[in-house]
Short mmCIF file of C-alpha atoms in Angstrom, two decimals:
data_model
loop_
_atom_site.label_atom_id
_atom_site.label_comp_id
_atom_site.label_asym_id
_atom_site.label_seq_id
_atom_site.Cartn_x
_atom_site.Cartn_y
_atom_site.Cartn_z
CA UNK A 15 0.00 0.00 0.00
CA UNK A 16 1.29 3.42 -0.96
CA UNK A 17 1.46 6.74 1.06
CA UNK A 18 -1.64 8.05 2.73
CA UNK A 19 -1.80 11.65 2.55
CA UNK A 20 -2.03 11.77 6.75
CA UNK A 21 1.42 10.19 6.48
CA UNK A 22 2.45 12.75 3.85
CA UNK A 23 1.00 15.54 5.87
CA UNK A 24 3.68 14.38 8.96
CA UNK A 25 6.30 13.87 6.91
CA UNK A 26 5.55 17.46 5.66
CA UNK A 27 5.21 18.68 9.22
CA UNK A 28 8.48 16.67 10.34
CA UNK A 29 10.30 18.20 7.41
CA UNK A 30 9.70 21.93 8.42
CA UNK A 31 11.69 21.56 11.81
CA UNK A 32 14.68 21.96 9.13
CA UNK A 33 13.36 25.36 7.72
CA UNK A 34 16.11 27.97 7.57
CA UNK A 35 13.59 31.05 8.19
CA UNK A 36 15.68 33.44 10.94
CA UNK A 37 14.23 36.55 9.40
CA UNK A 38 10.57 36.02 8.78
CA UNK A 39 10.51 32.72 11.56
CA UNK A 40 8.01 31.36 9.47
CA UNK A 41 8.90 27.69 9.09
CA UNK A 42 7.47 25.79 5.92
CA UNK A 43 7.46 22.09 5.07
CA UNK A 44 6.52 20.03 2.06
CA UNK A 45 6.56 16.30 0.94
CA UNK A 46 5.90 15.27 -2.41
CA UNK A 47 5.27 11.79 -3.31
CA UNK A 48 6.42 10.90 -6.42
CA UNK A 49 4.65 7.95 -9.11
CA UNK A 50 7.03 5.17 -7.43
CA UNK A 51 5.56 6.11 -3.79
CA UNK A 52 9.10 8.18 -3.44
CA UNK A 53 8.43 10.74 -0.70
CA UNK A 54 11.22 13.99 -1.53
CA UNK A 55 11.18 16.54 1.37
CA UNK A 56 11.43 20.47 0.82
CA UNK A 57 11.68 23.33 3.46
CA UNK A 58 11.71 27.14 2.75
CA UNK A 59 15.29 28.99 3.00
CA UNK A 60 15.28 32.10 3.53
CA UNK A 61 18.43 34.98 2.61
CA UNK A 62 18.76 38.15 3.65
CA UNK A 63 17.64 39.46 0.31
CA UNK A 64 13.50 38.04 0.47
CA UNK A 65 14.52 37.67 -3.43
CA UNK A 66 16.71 35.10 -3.06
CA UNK A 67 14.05 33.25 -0.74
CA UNK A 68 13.37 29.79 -1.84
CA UNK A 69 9.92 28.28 -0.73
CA UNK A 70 9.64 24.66 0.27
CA UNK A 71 7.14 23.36 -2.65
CA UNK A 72 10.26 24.64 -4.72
CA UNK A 73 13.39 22.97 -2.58
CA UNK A 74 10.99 19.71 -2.69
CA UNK A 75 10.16 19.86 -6.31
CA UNK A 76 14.08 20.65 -7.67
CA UNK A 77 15.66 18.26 -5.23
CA UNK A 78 12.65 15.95 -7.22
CA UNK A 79 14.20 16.54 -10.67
CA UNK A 80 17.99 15.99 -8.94
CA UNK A 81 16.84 12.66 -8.38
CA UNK A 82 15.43 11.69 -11.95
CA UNK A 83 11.85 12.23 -10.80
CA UNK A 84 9.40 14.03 -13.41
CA UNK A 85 5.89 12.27 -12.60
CA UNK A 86 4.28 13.57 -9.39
CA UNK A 87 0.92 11.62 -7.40
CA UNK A 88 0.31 14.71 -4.01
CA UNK A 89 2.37 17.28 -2.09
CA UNK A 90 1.40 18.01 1.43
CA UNK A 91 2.79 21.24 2.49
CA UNK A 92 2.36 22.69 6.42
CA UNK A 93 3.29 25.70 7.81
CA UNK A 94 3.80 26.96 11.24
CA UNK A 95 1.65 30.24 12.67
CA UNK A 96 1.99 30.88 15.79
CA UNK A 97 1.01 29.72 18.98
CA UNK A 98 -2.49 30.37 20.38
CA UNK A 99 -3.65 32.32 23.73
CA UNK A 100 -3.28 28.44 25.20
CA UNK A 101 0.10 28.01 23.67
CA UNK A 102 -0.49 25.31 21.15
CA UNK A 103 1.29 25.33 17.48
CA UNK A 104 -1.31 26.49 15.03
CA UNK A 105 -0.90 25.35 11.72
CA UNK A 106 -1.81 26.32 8.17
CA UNK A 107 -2.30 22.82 6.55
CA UNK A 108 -2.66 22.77 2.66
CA UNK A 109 -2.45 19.42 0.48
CA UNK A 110 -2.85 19.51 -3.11
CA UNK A 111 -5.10 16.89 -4.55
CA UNK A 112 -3.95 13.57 -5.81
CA UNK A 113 -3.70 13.01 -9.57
#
């Protein structure tokens, strides 16, 4: 059985502990699967120039073609708010849908 997309989502959500974000400390994460069930991770990097900002759908996807990979089945991607008035993480959640 392949990848469920609550898997995805975690391994999206473990993946953004690695975000380089020091200016904007707004951590991203993103897993893509690929057609073989290949999960490539991606975080968001930021530089002192927000140009030169890379976002994590981006690092995933390039590190992706690196690898050989063209075909594509979901991407989870999670992204860390802020902690609420009971200090809990928050989270923006947003998965793309399956092909």
């Amino acid at each position: 059985m392949g990848v469920t997309d609550d898997e995805l989502l975690q391994m999206a959500r473990d993946a953004m502990k690695n975000a380089y974000c020091p200016y904007s400390e707004f951590p991203v994460g993103a897993a893509l699967l690929t057609d073989d069930d290949t999960v490539i991770l991606g975080v968001n990097c930021e530089n002192a120039t927000y140009g030169a900002t890379v976002c994590a759908e981006r690092t995933a996807v390039t590190s992706a073609l690196v690898r050989g990979y063209r075909k594509f089945k979901a991407i989870a991607i999670d992204s860390f708010l802020r902690f609420d008035t009971c200090n809990r993480e928050v989270h923006s959640t947003q998965r793309a849908a399956r092909t």
